[in-house]
Short mmCIF file of N, CA, C and O in Angstrom, two decimals:
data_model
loop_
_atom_site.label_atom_id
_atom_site.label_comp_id
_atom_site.label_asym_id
_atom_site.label_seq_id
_atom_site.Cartn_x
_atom_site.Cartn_y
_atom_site.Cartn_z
N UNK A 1 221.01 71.87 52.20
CA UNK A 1 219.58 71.65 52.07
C UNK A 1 218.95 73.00 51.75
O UNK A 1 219.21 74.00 52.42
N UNK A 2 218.21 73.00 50.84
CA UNK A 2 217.43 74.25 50.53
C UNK A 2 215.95 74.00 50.43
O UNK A 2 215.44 75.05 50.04
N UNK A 3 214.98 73.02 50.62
CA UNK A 3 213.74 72.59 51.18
C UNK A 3 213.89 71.83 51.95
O UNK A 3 215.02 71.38 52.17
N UNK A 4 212.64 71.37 52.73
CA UNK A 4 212.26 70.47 53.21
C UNK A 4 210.88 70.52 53.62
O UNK A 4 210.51 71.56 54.15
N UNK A 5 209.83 69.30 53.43
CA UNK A 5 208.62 69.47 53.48
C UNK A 5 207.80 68.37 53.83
O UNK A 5 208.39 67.35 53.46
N UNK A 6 206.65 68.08 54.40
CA UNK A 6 206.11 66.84 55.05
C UNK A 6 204.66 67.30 54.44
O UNK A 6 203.99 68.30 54.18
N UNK A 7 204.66 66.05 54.39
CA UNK A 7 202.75 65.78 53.39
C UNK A 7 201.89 66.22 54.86
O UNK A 7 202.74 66.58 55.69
N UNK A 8 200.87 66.29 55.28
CA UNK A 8 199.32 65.65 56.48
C UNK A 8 199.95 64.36 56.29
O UNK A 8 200.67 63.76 55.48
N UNK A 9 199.25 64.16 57.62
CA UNK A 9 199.50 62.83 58.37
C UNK A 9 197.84 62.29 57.94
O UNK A 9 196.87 63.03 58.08
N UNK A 10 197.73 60.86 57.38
CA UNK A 10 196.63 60.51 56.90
C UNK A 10 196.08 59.45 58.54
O UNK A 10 196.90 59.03 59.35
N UNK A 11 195.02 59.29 58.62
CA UNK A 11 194.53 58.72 59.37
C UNK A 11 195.15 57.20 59.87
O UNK A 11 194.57 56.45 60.65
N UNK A 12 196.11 57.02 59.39
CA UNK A 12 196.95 55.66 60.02
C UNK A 12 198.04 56.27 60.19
O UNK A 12 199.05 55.57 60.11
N UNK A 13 198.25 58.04 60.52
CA UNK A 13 199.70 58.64 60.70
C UNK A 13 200.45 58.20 59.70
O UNK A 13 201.60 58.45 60.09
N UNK A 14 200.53 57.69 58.66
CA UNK A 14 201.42 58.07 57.66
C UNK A 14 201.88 59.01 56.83
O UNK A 14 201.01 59.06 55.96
N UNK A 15 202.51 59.60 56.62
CA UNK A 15 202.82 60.46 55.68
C UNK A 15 203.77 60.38 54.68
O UNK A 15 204.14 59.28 54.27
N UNK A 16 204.40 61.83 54.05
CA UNK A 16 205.39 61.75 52.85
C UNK A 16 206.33 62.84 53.25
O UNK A 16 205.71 63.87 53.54
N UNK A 17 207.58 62.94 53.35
CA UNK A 17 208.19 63.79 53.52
C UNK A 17 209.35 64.36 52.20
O UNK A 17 209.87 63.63 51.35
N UNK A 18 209.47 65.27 52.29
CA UNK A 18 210.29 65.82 50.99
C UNK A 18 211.75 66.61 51.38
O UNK A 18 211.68 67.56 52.16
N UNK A 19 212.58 66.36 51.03
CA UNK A 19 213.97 67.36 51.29
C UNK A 19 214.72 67.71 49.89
O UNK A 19 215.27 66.69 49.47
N UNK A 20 214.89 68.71 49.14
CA UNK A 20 215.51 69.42 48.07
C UNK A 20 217.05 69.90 48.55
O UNK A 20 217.36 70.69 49.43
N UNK A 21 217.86 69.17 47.68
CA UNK A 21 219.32 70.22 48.23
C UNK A 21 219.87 70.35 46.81
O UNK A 21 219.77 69.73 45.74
N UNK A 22 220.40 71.27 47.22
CA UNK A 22 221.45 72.28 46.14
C UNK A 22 222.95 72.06 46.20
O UNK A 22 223.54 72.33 47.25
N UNK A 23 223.73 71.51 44.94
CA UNK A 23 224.72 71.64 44.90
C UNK A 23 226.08 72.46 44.19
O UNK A 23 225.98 72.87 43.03
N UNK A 24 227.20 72.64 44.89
CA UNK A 24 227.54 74.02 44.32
C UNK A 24 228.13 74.10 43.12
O UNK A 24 228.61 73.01 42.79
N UNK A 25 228.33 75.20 42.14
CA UNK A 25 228.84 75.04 41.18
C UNK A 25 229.84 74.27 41.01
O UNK A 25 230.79 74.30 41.78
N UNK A 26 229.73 73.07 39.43
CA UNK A 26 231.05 72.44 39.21
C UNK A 26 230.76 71.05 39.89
O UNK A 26 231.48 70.12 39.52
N UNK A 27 229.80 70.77 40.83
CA UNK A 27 229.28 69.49 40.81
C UNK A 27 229.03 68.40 40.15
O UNK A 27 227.83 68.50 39.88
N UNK A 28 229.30 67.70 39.85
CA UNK A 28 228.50 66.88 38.63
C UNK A 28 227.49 66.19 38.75
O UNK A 28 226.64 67.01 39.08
N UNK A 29 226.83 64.83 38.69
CA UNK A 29 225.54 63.93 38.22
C UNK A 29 226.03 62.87 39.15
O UNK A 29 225.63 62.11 40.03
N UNK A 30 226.95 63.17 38.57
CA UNK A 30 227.74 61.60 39.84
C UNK A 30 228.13 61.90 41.20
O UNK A 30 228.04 60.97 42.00
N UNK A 31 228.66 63.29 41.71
CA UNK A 31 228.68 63.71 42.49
C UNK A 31 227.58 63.80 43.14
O UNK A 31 227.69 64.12 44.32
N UNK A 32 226.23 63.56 42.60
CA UNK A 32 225.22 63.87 43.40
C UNK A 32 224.74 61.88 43.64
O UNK A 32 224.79 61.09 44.58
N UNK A 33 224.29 61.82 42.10
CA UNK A 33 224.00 60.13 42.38
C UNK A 33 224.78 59.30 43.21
O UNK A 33 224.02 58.83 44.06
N UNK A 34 226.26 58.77 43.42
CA UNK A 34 226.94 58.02 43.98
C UNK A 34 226.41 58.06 45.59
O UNK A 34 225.69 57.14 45.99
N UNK A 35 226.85 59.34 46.64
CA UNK A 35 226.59 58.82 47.69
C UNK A 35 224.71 58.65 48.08
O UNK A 35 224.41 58.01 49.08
N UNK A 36 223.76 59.17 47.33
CA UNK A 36 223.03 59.06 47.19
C UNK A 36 222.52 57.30 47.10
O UNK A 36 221.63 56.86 47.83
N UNK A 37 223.27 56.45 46.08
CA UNK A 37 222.78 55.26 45.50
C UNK A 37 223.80 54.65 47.18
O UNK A 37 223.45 53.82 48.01
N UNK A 38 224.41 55.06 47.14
CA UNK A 38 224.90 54.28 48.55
C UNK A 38 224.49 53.72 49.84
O UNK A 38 224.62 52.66 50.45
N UNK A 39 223.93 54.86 50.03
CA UNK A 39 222.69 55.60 51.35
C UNK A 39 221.61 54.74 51.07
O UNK A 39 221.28 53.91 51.92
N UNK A 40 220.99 54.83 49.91
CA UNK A 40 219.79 54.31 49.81
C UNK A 40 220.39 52.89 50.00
O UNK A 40 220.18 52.39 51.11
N UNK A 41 221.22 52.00 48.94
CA UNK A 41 221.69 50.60 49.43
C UNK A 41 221.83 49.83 50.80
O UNK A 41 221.89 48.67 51.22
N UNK A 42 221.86 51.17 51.28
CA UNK A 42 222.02 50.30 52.88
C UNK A 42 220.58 50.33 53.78
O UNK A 42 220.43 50.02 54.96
N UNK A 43 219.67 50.79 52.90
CA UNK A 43 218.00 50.32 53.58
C UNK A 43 217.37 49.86 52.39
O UNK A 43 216.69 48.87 52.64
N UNK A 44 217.34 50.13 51.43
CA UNK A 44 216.34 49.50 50.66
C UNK A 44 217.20 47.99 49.81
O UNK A 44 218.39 48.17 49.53
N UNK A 45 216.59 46.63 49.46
CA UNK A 45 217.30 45.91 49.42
C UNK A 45 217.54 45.87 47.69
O UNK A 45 218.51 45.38 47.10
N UNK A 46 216.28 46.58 47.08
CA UNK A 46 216.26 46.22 45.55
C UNK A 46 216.13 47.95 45.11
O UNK A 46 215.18 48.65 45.46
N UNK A 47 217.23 48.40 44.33
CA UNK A 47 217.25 49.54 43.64
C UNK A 47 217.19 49.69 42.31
O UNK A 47 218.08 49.32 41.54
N UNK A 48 215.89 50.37 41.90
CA UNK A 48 216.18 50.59 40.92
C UNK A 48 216.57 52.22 40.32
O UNK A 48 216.48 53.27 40.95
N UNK A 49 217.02 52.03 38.92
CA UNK A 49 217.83 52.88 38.55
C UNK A 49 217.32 53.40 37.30
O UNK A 49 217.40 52.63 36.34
N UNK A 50 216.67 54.87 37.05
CA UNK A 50 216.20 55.36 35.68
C UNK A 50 216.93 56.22 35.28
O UNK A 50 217.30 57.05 36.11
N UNK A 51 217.46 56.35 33.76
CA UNK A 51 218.18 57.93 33.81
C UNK A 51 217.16 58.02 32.76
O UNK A 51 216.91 57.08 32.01
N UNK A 52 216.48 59.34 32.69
CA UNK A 52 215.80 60.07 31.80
C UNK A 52 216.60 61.62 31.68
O UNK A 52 217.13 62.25 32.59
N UNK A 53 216.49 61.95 30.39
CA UNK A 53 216.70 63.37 30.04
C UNK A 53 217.33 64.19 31.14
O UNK A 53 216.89 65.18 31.73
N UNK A 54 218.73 63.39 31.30
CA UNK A 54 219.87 64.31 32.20
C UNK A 54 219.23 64.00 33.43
O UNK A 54 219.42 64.94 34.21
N UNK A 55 218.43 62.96 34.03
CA UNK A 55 218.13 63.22 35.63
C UNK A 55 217.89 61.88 35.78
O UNK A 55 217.23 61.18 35.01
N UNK A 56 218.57 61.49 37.01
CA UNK A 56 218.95 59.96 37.80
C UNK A 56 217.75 59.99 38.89
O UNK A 56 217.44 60.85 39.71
N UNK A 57 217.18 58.72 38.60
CA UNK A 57 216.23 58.34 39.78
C UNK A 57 216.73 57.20 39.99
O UNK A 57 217.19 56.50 39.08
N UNK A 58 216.70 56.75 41.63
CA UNK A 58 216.62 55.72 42.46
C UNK A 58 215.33 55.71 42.72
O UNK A 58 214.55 56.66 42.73
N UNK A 59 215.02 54.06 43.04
CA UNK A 59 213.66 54.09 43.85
C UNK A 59 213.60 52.53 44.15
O UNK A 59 213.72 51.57 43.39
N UNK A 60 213.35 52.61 45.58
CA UNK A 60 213.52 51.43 46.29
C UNK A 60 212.29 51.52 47.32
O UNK A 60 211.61 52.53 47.47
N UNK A 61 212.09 50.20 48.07
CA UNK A 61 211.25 50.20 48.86
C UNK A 61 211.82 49.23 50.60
O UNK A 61 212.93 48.72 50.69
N UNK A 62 211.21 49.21 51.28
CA UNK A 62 211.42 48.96 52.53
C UNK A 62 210.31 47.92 52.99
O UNK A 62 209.55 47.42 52.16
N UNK A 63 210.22 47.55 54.62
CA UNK A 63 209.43 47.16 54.89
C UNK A 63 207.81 48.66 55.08
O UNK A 63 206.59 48.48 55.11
N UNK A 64 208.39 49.56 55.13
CA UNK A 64 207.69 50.12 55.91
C UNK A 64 207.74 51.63 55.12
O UNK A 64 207.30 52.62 55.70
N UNK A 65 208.23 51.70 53.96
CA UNK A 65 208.38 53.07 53.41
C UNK A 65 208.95 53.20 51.75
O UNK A 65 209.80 52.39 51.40
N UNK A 66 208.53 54.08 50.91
CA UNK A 66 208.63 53.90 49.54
C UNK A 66 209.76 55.06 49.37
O UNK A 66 209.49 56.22 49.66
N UNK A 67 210.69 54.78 49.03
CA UNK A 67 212.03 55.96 48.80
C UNK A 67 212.33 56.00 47.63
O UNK A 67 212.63 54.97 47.03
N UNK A 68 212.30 57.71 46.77
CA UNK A 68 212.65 58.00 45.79
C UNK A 68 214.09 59.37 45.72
O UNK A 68 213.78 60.50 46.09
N UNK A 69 215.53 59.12 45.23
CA UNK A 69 216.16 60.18 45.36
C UNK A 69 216.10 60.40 43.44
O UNK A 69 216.08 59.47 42.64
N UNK A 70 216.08 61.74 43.14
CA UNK A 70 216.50 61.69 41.92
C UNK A 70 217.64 63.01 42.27
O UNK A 70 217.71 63.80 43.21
N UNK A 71 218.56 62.78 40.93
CA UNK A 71 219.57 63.91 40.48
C UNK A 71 219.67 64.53 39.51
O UNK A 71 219.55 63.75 38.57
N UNK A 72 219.90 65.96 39.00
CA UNK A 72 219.55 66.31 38.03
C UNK A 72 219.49 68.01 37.82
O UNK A 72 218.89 68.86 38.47
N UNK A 73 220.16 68.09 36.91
CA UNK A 73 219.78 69.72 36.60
C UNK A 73 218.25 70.74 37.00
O UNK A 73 217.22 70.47 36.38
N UNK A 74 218.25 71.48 37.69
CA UNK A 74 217.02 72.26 37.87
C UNK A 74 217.53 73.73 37.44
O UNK A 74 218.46 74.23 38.08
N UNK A 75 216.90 74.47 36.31
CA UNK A 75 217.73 75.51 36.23
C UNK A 75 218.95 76.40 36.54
O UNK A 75 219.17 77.52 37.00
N UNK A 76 219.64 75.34 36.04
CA UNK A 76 221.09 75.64 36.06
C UNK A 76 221.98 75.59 37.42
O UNK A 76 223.06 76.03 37.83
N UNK A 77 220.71 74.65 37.94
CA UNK A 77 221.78 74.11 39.15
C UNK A 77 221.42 72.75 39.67
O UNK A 77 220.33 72.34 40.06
N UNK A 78 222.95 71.92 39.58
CA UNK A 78 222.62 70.90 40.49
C UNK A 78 221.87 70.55 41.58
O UNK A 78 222.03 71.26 42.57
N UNK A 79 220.96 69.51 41.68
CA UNK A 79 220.17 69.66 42.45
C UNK A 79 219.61 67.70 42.98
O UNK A 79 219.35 66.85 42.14
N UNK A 80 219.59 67.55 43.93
CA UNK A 80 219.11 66.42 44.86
C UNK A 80 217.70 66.50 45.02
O UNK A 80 217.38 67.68 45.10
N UNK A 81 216.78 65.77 45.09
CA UNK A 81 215.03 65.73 45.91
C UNK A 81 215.14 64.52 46.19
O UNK A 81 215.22 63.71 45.26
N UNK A 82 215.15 64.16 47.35
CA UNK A 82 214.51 63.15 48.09
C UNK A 82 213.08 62.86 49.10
O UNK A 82 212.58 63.46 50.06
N UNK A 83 212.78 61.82 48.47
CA UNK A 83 211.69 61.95 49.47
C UNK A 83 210.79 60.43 49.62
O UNK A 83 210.65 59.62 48.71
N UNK A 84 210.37 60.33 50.68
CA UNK A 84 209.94 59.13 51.40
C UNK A 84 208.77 59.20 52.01
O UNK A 84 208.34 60.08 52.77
N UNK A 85 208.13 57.88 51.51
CA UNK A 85 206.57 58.00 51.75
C UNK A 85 206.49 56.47 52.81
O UNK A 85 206.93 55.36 52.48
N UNK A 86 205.79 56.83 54.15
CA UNK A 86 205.80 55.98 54.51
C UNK A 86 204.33 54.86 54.00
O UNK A 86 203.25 55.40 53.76
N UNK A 87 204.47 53.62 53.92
CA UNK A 87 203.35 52.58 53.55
C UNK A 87 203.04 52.15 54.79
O UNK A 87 201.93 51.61 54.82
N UNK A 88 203.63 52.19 55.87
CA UNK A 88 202.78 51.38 57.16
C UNK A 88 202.86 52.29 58.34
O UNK A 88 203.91 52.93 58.31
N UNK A 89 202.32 52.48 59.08
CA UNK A 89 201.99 53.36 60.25
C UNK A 89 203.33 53.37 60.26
O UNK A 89 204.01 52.43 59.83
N UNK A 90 203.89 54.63 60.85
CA UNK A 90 205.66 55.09 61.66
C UNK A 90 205.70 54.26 63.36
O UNK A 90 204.89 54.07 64.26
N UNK A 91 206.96 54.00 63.12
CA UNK A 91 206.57 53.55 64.79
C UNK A 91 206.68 55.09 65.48
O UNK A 91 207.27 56.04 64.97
N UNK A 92 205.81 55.12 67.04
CA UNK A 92 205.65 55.94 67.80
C UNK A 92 206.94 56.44 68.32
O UNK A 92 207.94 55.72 68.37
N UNK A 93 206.92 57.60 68.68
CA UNK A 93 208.15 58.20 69.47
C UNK A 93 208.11 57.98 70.49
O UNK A 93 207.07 58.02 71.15
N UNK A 94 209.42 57.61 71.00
CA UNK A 94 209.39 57.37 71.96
C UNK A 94 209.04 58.48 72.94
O UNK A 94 208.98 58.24 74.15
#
């Protein structure tokens, strides 16, 4: 992981959170997309799938949260951003 970042909490406590990771040289697209499209499969029920100009987006939704991973070259390095926006209040901590 080489970011990570959280939106303000909007007045129904929702927010957006962000995580960036870096992968090491010699990685590939698939190396990043596969366990990525996996992960997401096992919460979101409908995925969809864009490839634009060398970079893979997922984007699925939940009861309770909008999830986007894409993959993709960032100056000359493999690179992951994920990030998840919640749509309905978070449940409370316990």
């Amino acid at each position: 992981m080489t970011k990570k970042g959280r939106s303000p909490t909007d007045d129904q406590g929702r927010f957006t959170a962000q995580i960036l990771f870096a992968f090491p040289a010699g990685a590939t697209l698939k190396d990043c997309v596969d366990p990525l499209a996996a992960a997401l499969a096992k919460i979101v029920p409908t995925v969809q799938r864009e490839e634009k100009d060398g970079r893979v987006t997922l984007t699925g939704d939940t009861a309770d949260q909008h999830v986007m991973f894409m993959c993709g070259d960032a100056n000359g390095t493999l690179t992951a951003f994920v990030s998840y926006r919640w749509t309905q209040p978070p449940p409370a901590a316990p």
